[in-house]
mmCIF file of N, CA and C in Angstrom:
data_model
loop_
_atom_site.group_PDB
_atom_site.id
_atom_site.type_symbol
_atom_site.label_atom_id
_atom_site.label_comp_id
_atom_site.label_asym_id
_atom_site.label_seq_id
_atom_site.Cartn_x
_atom_site.Cartn_y
_atom_site.Cartn_z
ATOM 1 N N UNK T 59 93.977 80.037 124.247
ATOM 2 C CA UNK T 59 95.403 80.229 124.168
ATOM 3 C C UNK T 59 95.816 81.297 125.183
ATOM 4 N N UNK T 60 96.942 81.094 125.771
ATOM 5 C CA UNK T 60 97.550 82.070 126.672
ATOM 6 C C UNK T 60 98.992 82.260 126.235
ATOM 7 N N UNK T 61 99.393 83.517 126.120
ATOM 8 C CA UNK T 61 100.791 83.834 125.847
ATOM 9 C C UNK T 61 101.378 84.386 127.143
ATOM 10 N N UNK T 62 102.311 83.687 127.712
ATOM 11 C CA UNK T 62 102.926 84.108 128.966
ATOM 12 C C UNK T 62 103.910 85.250 128.711
ATOM 13 N N UNK T 63 103.954 86.174 129.649
ATOM 14 C CA UNK T 63 104.841 87.334 129.495
ATOM 15 C C UNK T 63 106.303 86.921 129.378
ATOM 16 N N UNK T 64 106.661 85.776 129.921
ATOM 17 C CA UNK T 64 108.048 85.318 129.845
ATOM 18 C C UNK T 64 108.437 84.909 128.422
ATOM 19 N N UNK T 65 107.444 84.677 127.561
ATOM 20 C CA UNK T 65 107.746 84.291 126.173
ATOM 21 C C UNK T 65 107.831 85.496 125.247
ATOM 22 N N UNK T 66 107.482 86.676 125.734
ATOM 23 C CA UNK T 66 107.476 87.884 124.901
ATOM 24 C C UNK T 66 108.693 88.736 125.248
ATOM 25 N N UNK T 67 109.614 88.823 124.316
ATOM 26 C CA UNK T 67 110.868 89.529 124.554
ATOM 27 C C UNK T 67 110.842 90.931 123.958
ATOM 28 N N UNK T 68 111.313 91.930 124.718
ATOM 29 C CA UNK T 68 111.362 93.297 124.183
ATOM 30 C C UNK T 68 112.420 93.434 123.089
ATOM 31 N N UNK T 69 112.133 94.304 122.131
ATOM 32 C CA UNK T 69 113.085 94.652 121.073
ATOM 33 C C UNK T 69 113.153 96.175 121.005
ATOM 34 N N UNK T 70 114.344 96.704 120.905
ATOM 35 C CA UNK T 70 114.536 98.154 120.871
ATOM 36 C C UNK T 70 115.004 98.577 119.480
ATOM 37 N N UNK T 71 114.374 99.621 118.962
ATOM 38 C CA UNK T 71 114.774 100.189 117.676
ATOM 39 C C UNK T 71 115.182 101.641 117.877
ATOM 40 N N UNK T 72 116.077 102.093 117.039
ATOM 41 C CA UNK T 72 116.555 103.474 117.053
ATOM 42 C C UNK T 72 115.848 104.264 115.959
ATOM 43 N N UNK T 73 115.484 105.499 116.258
ATOM 44 C CA UNK T 73 114.998 106.452 115.264
ATOM 45 C C UNK T 73 113.846 105.895 114.422
ATOM 46 N N UNK T 74 112.836 105.362 115.085
ATOM 47 C CA UNK T 74 111.680 104.769 114.415
ATOM 48 C C UNK T 74 110.983 105.794 113.517
ATOM 49 N N UNK T 75 110.830 105.469 112.238
ATOM 50 C CA UNK T 75 110.230 106.379 111.245
ATOM 51 C C UNK T 75 110.903 107.754 111.290
ATOM 52 N N UNK T 76 112.218 107.757 111.410
ATOM 53 C CA UNK T 76 113.022 108.993 111.478
ATOM 54 C C UNK T 76 112.729 109.810 112.737
ATOM 55 N N UNK T 77 112.251 109.140 113.780
ATOM 56 C CA UNK T 77 112.047 109.803 115.063
ATOM 57 C C UNK T 77 113.359 109.918 115.827
ATOM 58 N N UNK T 78 113.252 110.290 117.090
ATOM 59 C CA UNK T 78 114.422 110.495 117.942
ATOM 60 C C UNK T 78 114.512 109.389 118.987
ATOM 61 N N UNK T 79 115.729 109.013 119.339
ATOM 62 C CA UNK T 79 115.943 108.088 120.444
ATOM 63 C C UNK T 79 115.477 106.670 120.156
ATOM 64 N N UNK T 80 115.092 105.981 121.239
ATOM 65 C CA UNK T 80 114.748 104.565 121.173
ATOM 66 C C UNK T 80 113.274 104.329 121.453
ATOM 67 N N UNK T 81 112.760 103.265 120.832
ATOM 68 C CA UNK T 81 111.429 102.755 121.135
ATOM 69 C C UNK T 81 111.610 101.280 121.484
ATOM 70 N N UNK T 82 111.133 100.889 122.652
ATOM 71 C CA UNK T 82 111.173 99.485 123.046
ATOM 72 C C UNK T 82 109.784 98.908 122.851
ATOM 73 N N UNK T 83 109.722 97.826 122.066
ATOM 74 C CA UNK T 83 108.444 97.204 121.728
ATOM 75 C C UNK T 83 108.404 95.768 122.218
ATOM 76 N N UNK T 84 107.223 95.371 122.649
ATOM 77 C CA UNK T 84 106.955 93.962 122.925
ATOM 78 C C UNK T 84 105.794 93.564 122.036
ATOM 79 N N UNK T 85 106.035 92.577 121.170
ATOM 80 C CA UNK T 85 104.999 92.083 120.271
ATOM 81 C C UNK T 85 104.063 91.195 121.090
ATOM 82 N N UNK T 86 102.816 91.653 121.252
ATOM 83 C CA UNK T 86 101.841 90.917 122.056
ATOM 84 C C UNK T 86 101.128 89.829 121.260
ATOM 85 N N UNK T 87 100.969 90.066 119.966
ATOM 86 C CA UNK T 87 100.372 89.072 119.069
ATOM 87 C C UNK T 87 101.226 88.951 117.819
ATOM 88 N N UNK T 88 101.191 87.793 117.212
ATOM 89 C CA UNK T 88 101.818 87.570 115.911
ATOM 90 C C UNK T 88 100.791 87.896 114.835
ATOM 91 N N UNK T 89 101.262 88.210 113.634
ATOM 92 C CA UNK T 89 100.344 88.574 112.556
ATOM 93 C C UNK T 89 99.324 87.467 112.291
ATOM 94 N N UNK T 90 99.722 86.219 112.394
ATOM 95 C CA UNK T 90 98.800 85.096 112.170
ATOM 96 C C UNK T 90 97.637 85.099 113.162
ATOM 97 N N UNK T 91 97.839 85.675 114.349
ATOM 98 C CA UNK T 91 96.781 85.738 115.371
ATOM 99 C C UNK T 91 95.617 86.639 114.949
ATOM 100 N N UNK T 92 95.824 87.506 113.956
ATOM 101 C CA UNK T 92 94.787 88.438 113.513
ATOM 102 C C UNK T 92 93.815 87.834 112.498
ATOM 103 N N UNK T 93 94.106 86.639 112.016
ATOM 104 C CA UNK T 93 93.235 85.959 111.055
ATOM 105 C C UNK T 93 92.943 86.841 109.842
ATOM 106 N N UNK T 94 93.988 87.549 109.376
ATOM 107 C CA UNK T 94 93.860 88.380 108.188
ATOM 108 C C UNK T 94 93.244 89.749 108.403
ATOM 109 N N UNK T 95 92.979 90.131 109.650
ATOM 110 C CA UNK T 95 92.290 91.391 109.926
ATOM 111 C C UNK T 95 93.214 92.494 110.457
ATOM 112 N N UNK T 96 94.459 92.173 110.702
ATOM 113 C CA UNK T 96 95.394 93.160 111.221
ATOM 114 C C UNK T 96 96.801 92.613 111.196
ATOM 115 N N UNK T 97 97.757 93.418 111.719
ATOM 116 C CA UNK T 97 99.142 92.951 111.672
ATOM 117 C C UNK T 97 99.976 93.295 112.903
ATOM 118 N N UNK T 98 99.451 94.121 113.807
ATOM 119 C CA UNK T 98 100.303 94.524 114.925
ATOM 120 C C UNK T 98 99.480 94.797 116.171
ATOM 121 N N UNK T 99 99.957 94.269 117.290
ATOM 122 C CA UNK T 99 99.429 94.565 118.622
ATOM 123 C C UNK T 99 100.641 94.552 119.531
ATOM 124 N N UNK T 100 101.154 95.753 119.855
ATOM 125 C CA UNK T 100 102.405 95.903 120.590
ATOM 126 C C UNK T 100 102.237 96.762 121.825
ATOM 127 N N UNK T 101 103.063 96.492 122.804
ATOM 128 C CA UNK T 101 103.292 97.395 123.911
ATOM 129 C C UNK T 101 104.560 98.169 123.559
ATOM 130 N N UNK T 102 104.550 99.489 123.751
ATOM 131 C CA UNK T 102 105.716 100.305 123.414
ATOM 132 C C UNK T 102 106.069 101.206 124.589
ATOM 133 N N UNK T 103 107.361 101.440 124.746
ATOM 134 C CA UNK T 103 107.850 102.377 125.757
ATOM 135 C C UNK T 103 108.829 103.344 125.104
ATOM 136 N N UNK T 104 108.639 104.633 125.410
ATOM 137 C CA UNK T 104 109.525 105.688 124.928
ATOM 138 C C UNK T 104 109.924 106.545 126.119
ATOM 139 N N UNK T 105 111.203 106.755 126.258
ATOM 140 C CA UNK T 105 111.686 107.651 127.310
ATOM 141 C C UNK T 105 111.445 109.095 126.870
ATOM 142 N N UNK T 106 111.333 110.034 127.827
ATOM 143 C CA UNK T 106 111.127 111.439 127.457
ATOM 144 C C UNK T 106 112.149 111.903 126.422
ATOM 145 N N UNK T 107 111.651 112.571 125.382
ATOM 146 C CA UNK T 107 112.499 113.041 124.296
ATOM 147 C C UNK T 107 112.570 112.086 123.116
ATOM 148 N N UNK T 108 112.179 110.839 123.325
ATOM 149 C CA UNK T 108 112.165 109.873 122.227
ATOM 150 C C UNK T 108 110.858 109.997 121.452
ATOM 151 N N UNK T 109 110.893 109.602 120.173
ATOM 152 C CA UNK T 109 109.699 109.761 119.347
ATOM 153 C C UNK T 109 109.627 108.711 118.249
ATOM 154 N N UNK T 110 108.427 108.573 117.717
ATOM 155 C CA UNK T 110 108.174 107.845 116.478
ATOM 156 C C UNK T 110 107.812 108.933 115.471
ATOM 157 N N UNK T 111 108.597 109.032 114.397
ATOM 158 C CA UNK T 111 108.406 110.102 113.432
ATOM 159 C C UNK T 111 107.101 109.982 112.656
ATOM 160 N N UNK T 112 106.739 111.089 112.034
ATOM 161 C CA UNK T 112 105.515 111.163 111.240
ATOM 162 C C UNK T 112 105.583 110.136 110.109
ATOM 163 N N UNK T 113 104.538 109.310 109.986
ATOM 164 C CA UNK T 113 104.459 108.299 108.931
ATOM 165 C C UNK T 113 103.005 108.066 108.551
ATOM 166 N N UNK T 114 102.798 107.601 107.322
ATOM 167 C CA UNK T 114 101.457 107.416 106.779
ATOM 168 C C UNK T 114 101.059 105.938 106.807
ATOM 169 N N UNK T 115 99.762 105.713 106.977
ATOM 170 C CA UNK T 115 99.210 104.353 106.899
ATOM 171 C C UNK T 115 98.321 104.264 105.663
ATOM 172 N N UNK T 116 98.490 103.189 104.902
ATOM 173 C CA UNK T 116 97.676 102.948 103.703
ATOM 174 C C UNK T 116 97.089 101.548 103.808
ATOM 175 N N UNK T 117 95.764 101.457 103.692
ATOM 176 C CA UNK T 117 95.099 100.163 103.767
ATOM 177 C C UNK T 117 94.999 99.610 105.175
ATOM 178 N N UNK T 118 95.293 100.445 106.152
ATOM 179 C CA UNK T 118 95.246 100.032 107.558
ATOM 180 C C UNK T 118 95.074 101.267 108.423
ATOM 181 N N UNK T 119 94.647 101.059 109.648
ATOM 182 C CA UNK T 119 94.607 102.158 110.617
ATOM 183 C C UNK T 119 95.365 101.734 111.860
ATOM 184 N N UNK T 120 95.989 102.725 112.506
ATOM 185 C CA UNK T 120 96.720 102.447 113.745
ATOM 186 C C UNK T 120 96.073 103.205 114.894
ATOM 187 N N UNK T 121 95.918 102.505 115.986
ATOM 188 C CA UNK T 121 95.315 103.045 117.199
ATOM 189 C C UNK T 121 96.364 102.990 118.302
ATOM 190 N N UNK T 122 96.507 104.093 119.037
ATOM 191 C CA UNK T 122 97.361 104.121 120.231
ATOM 192 C C UNK T 122 96.469 104.310 121.452
ATOM 193 N N UNK T 123 96.715 103.510 122.465
ATOM 194 C CA UNK T 123 96.108 103.728 123.780
ATOM 195 C C UNK T 123 97.241 104.127 124.706
ATOM 196 N N UNK T 124 97.175 105.333 125.259
ATOM 197 C CA UNK T 124 98.226 105.847 126.137
ATOM 198 C C UNK T 124 97.982 105.297 127.535
ATOM 199 N N UNK T 125 98.878 104.435 127.994
ATOM 200 C CA UNK T 125 98.731 103.808 129.316
ATOM 201 C C UNK T 125 99.384 104.617 130.420
ATOM 202 N N UNK T 126 100.504 105.271 130.107
ATOM 203 C CA UNK T 126 101.245 106.029 131.121
ATOM 204 C C UNK T 126 102.012 107.139 130.430
ATOM 205 N N UNK T 127 102.099 108.269 131.096
ATOM 206 C CA UNK T 127 102.937 109.360 130.618
ATOM 207 C C UNK T 127 102.184 110.386 129.793
ATOM 208 N N UNK T 128 102.978 111.285 129.209
ATOM 209 C CA UNK T 128 102.456 112.372 128.395
ATOM 210 C C UNK T 128 103.241 112.412 127.094
ATOM 211 N N UNK T 129 102.573 112.904 126.046
ATOM 212 C CA UNK T 129 103.222 112.973 124.741
ATOM 213 C C UNK T 129 102.614 114.098 123.927
ATOM 214 N N UNK T 130 103.324 114.431 122.864
ATOM 215 C CA UNK T 130 102.785 115.299 121.826
ATOM 216 C C UNK T 130 102.505 114.383 120.647
ATOM 217 N N UNK T 131 101.256 114.393 120.198
ATOM 218 C CA UNK T 131 100.804 113.523 119.113
ATOM 219 C C UNK T 131 100.651 114.347 117.848
ATOM 220 N N UNK T 132 101.326 113.932 116.788
ATOM 221 C CA UNK T 132 101.249 114.612 115.504
ATOM 222 C C UNK T 132 100.148 113.944 114.685
ATOM 223 N N UNK T 133 99.054 114.653 114.495
ATOM 224 C CA UNK T 133 97.873 114.165 113.780
ATOM 225 C C UNK T 133 97.807 114.898 112.440
ATOM 226 N N UNK T 134 98.446 114.314 111.405
ATOM 227 C CA UNK T 134 98.469 114.936 110.076
ATOM 228 C C UNK T 134 99.065 116.338 110.086
ATOM 229 N N UNK T 135 100.081 116.564 110.892
ATOM 230 C CA UNK T 135 100.730 117.863 110.939
ATOM 231 C C UNK T 135 100.233 118.783 112.040
ATOM 232 N N UNK T 136 99.136 118.411 112.700
ATOM 233 C CA UNK T 136 98.639 119.181 113.847
ATOM 234 C C UNK T 136 99.096 118.458 115.109
ATOM 235 N N UNK T 137 99.879 119.153 115.928
ATOM 236 C CA UNK T 137 100.447 118.533 117.133
ATOM 237 C C UNK T 137 99.577 118.886 118.329
ATOM 238 N N UNK T 138 99.190 117.835 119.063
ATOM 239 C CA UNK T 138 98.314 118.005 120.229
ATOM 240 C C UNK T 138 98.852 117.185 121.395
ATOM 241 N N UNK T 139 98.634 117.643 122.627
ATOM 242 C CA UNK T 139 99.062 116.851 123.783
ATOM 243 C C UNK T 139 98.115 115.669 124.028
ATOM 244 N N UNK T 140 98.691 114.544 124.454
ATOM 245 C CA UNK T 140 97.918 113.379 124.886
ATOM 246 C C UNK T 140 98.529 112.888 126.191
ATOM 247 N N UNK T 141 97.715 112.159 126.963
ATOM 248 C CA UNK T 141 98.182 111.648 128.251
ATOM 249 C C UNK T 141 97.491 110.333 128.549
ATOM 250 N N UNK T 142 97.877 109.722 129.666
ATOM 251 C CA UNK T 142 97.339 108.426 130.066
ATOM 252 C C UNK T 142 95.817 108.422 129.989
ATOM 253 N N UNK T 143 95.270 107.385 129.351
ATOM 254 C CA UNK T 143 93.835 107.233 129.189
ATOM 255 C C UNK T 143 93.326 107.690 127.838
ATOM 256 N N UNK T 144 94.134 108.462 127.092
ATOM 257 C CA UNK T 144 93.723 108.935 125.773
ATOM 258 C C UNK T 144 93.921 107.845 124.719
ATOM 259 N N UNK T 145 93.114 107.930 123.652
ATOM 260 C CA UNK T 145 93.201 107.027 122.510
ATOM 261 C C UNK T 145 93.348 107.878 121.255
ATOM 262 N N UNK T 146 94.273 107.500 120.375
ATOM 263 C CA UNK T 146 94.427 108.174 119.095
ATOM 264 C C UNK T 146 94.126 107.173 117.987
ATOM 265 N N UNK T 147 93.587 107.673 116.880
ATOM 266 C CA UNK T 147 93.267 106.823 115.733
ATOM 267 C C UNK T 147 93.831 107.490 114.486
ATOM 268 N N UNK T 148 94.622 106.751 113.742
ATOM 269 C CA UNK T 148 95.165 107.219 112.474
ATOM 270 C C UNK T 148 94.561 106.356 111.366
ATOM 271 N N UNK T 149 93.510 106.855 110.687
ATOM 272 C CA UNK T 149 92.871 106.069 109.623
ATOM 273 C C UNK T 149 93.771 105.912 108.390
ATOM 274 N N UNK T 150 93.403 104.989 107.530
ATOM 275 C CA UNK T 150 94.102 104.779 106.269
ATOM 276 C C UNK T 150 94.171 106.083 105.479
ATOM 277 N N UNK T 151 95.350 106.355 104.915
ATOM 278 C CA UNK T 151 95.553 107.565 104.130
ATOM 279 C C UNK T 151 95.983 108.767 104.939
ATOM 280 N N UNK T 152 96.048 108.616 106.255
ATOM 281 C CA UNK T 152 96.471 109.721 107.114
ATOM 282 C C UNK T 152 97.825 109.406 107.755
ATOM 283 N N UNK T 153 98.403 110.423 108.411
ATOM 284 C CA UNK T 153 99.738 110.303 109.003
ATOM 285 C C UNK T 153 99.706 110.651 110.482
ATOM 286 N N UNK T 154 100.656 110.070 111.201
ATOM 287 C CA UNK T 154 100.780 110.390 112.624
ATOM 288 C C UNK T 154 102.200 110.120 113.108
ATOM 289 N N UNK T 155 102.496 110.648 114.282
ATOM 290 C CA UNK T 155 103.747 110.422 114.995
ATOM 291 C C UNK T 155 103.519 110.804 116.447
ATOM 292 N N UNK T 156 104.472 110.444 117.308
ATOM 293 C CA UNK T 156 104.296 110.726 118.733
ATOM 294 C C UNK T 156 105.659 110.952 119.377
ATOM 295 N N UNK T 157 105.712 111.896 120.327
ATOM 296 C CA UNK T 157 106.942 112.178 121.063
ATOM 297 C C UNK T 157 106.653 112.213 122.553
ATOM 298 N N UNK T 158 107.430 111.441 123.318
ATOM 299 C CA UNK T 158 107.290 111.408 124.773
ATOM 300 C C UNK T 158 107.799 112.710 125.368
ATOM 301 N N UNK T 159 106.995 113.287 126.268
ATOM 302 C CA UNK T 159 107.396 114.510 126.969
ATOM 303 C C UNK T 159 107.193 114.283 128.460
ATOM 304 N N UNK T 160 107.646 115.203 129.263
ATOM 305 C CA UNK T 160 107.466 115.095 130.703
ATOM 306 C C UNK T 160 108.610 114.336 131.345
ATOM 307 N N UNK T 161 108.337 113.802 132.540
ATOM 308 C CA UNK T 161 109.384 113.170 133.343
ATOM 309 C C UNK T 161 109.309 111.656 133.405
ATOM 310 N N UNK T 162 108.226 111.061 132.896
ATOM 311 C CA UNK T 162 108.107 109.606 133.028
ATOM 312 C C UNK T 162 108.063 108.920 131.668
ATOM 313 N N UNK T 163 108.348 107.641 131.690
ATOM 314 C CA UNK T 163 108.316 106.822 130.483
ATOM 315 C C UNK T 163 106.906 106.824 129.900
ATOM 316 N N UNK T 164 106.818 107.006 128.582
ATOM 317 C CA UNK T 164 105.543 106.900 127.875
ATOM 318 C C UNK T 164 105.304 105.438 127.559
ATOM 319 N N UNK T 165 104.158 104.914 127.996
ATOM 320 C CA UNK T 165 103.782 103.525 127.715
ATOM 321 C C UNK T 165 102.508 103.539 126.878
ATOM 322 N N UNK T 166 102.586 102.849 125.745
ATOM 323 C CA UNK T 166 101.503 102.883 124.750
ATOM 324 C C UNK T 166 101.211 101.466 124.282
ATOM 325 N N UNK T 167 99.936 101.176 124.045
ATOM 326 C CA UNK T 167 99.531 99.979 123.328
ATOM 327 C C UNK T 167 99.219 100.420 121.913
ATOM 328 N N UNK T 168 99.800 99.755 120.922
ATOM 329 C CA UNK T 168 99.575 100.071 119.512
ATOM 330 C C UNK T 168 98.891 98.892 118.836
ATOM 331 N N UNK T 169 97.874 99.203 118.023
ATOM 332 C CA UNK T 169 97.095 98.194 117.311
ATOM 333 C C UNK T 169 96.953 98.636 115.860
ATOM 334 N N UNK T 170 97.324 97.780 114.912
ATOM 335 C CA UNK T 170 97.123 98.072 113.499
ATOM 336 C C UNK T 170 96.136 97.049 112.934
ATOM 337 N N UNK T 171 95.039 97.584 112.370
ATOM 338 C CA UNK T 171 93.978 96.774 111.749
ATOM 339 C C UNK T 171 93.905 97.123 110.273
ATOM 340 N N UNK T 172 93.622 96.128 109.440
ATOM 341 C CA UNK T 172 93.432 96.373 108.010
ATOM 342 C C UNK T 172 92.075 97.012 107.771
ATOM 343 N N UNK T 173 92.023 97.924 106.787
ATOM 344 C CA UNK T 173 90.755 98.586 106.469
ATOM 345 C C UNK T 173 90.155 98.007 105.198
#
């Protein structure tokens, strides 16, 4: 199977998980594509100052791969800088959030797998 980029349309949300600004997401896979093992595989873009607020995962883990830009990553209340090439993992029962900083758009791949 091949999913052409022309079939994947961006969607923008405001104040994701009580964050700031906008997050533009492109759904790369549908939940059915995970065969019961996950629910999300998205490309996300956040302009500097935009964020995804702190939120908890239960029964699943979320992984971010930072493709471009810089951010402050909230790992259970501890905020740390991340940049292109870094990977973050939020296991089940833990919380995370992310805020784009710097001068360029933050581009992230997000993956949610069931635990």
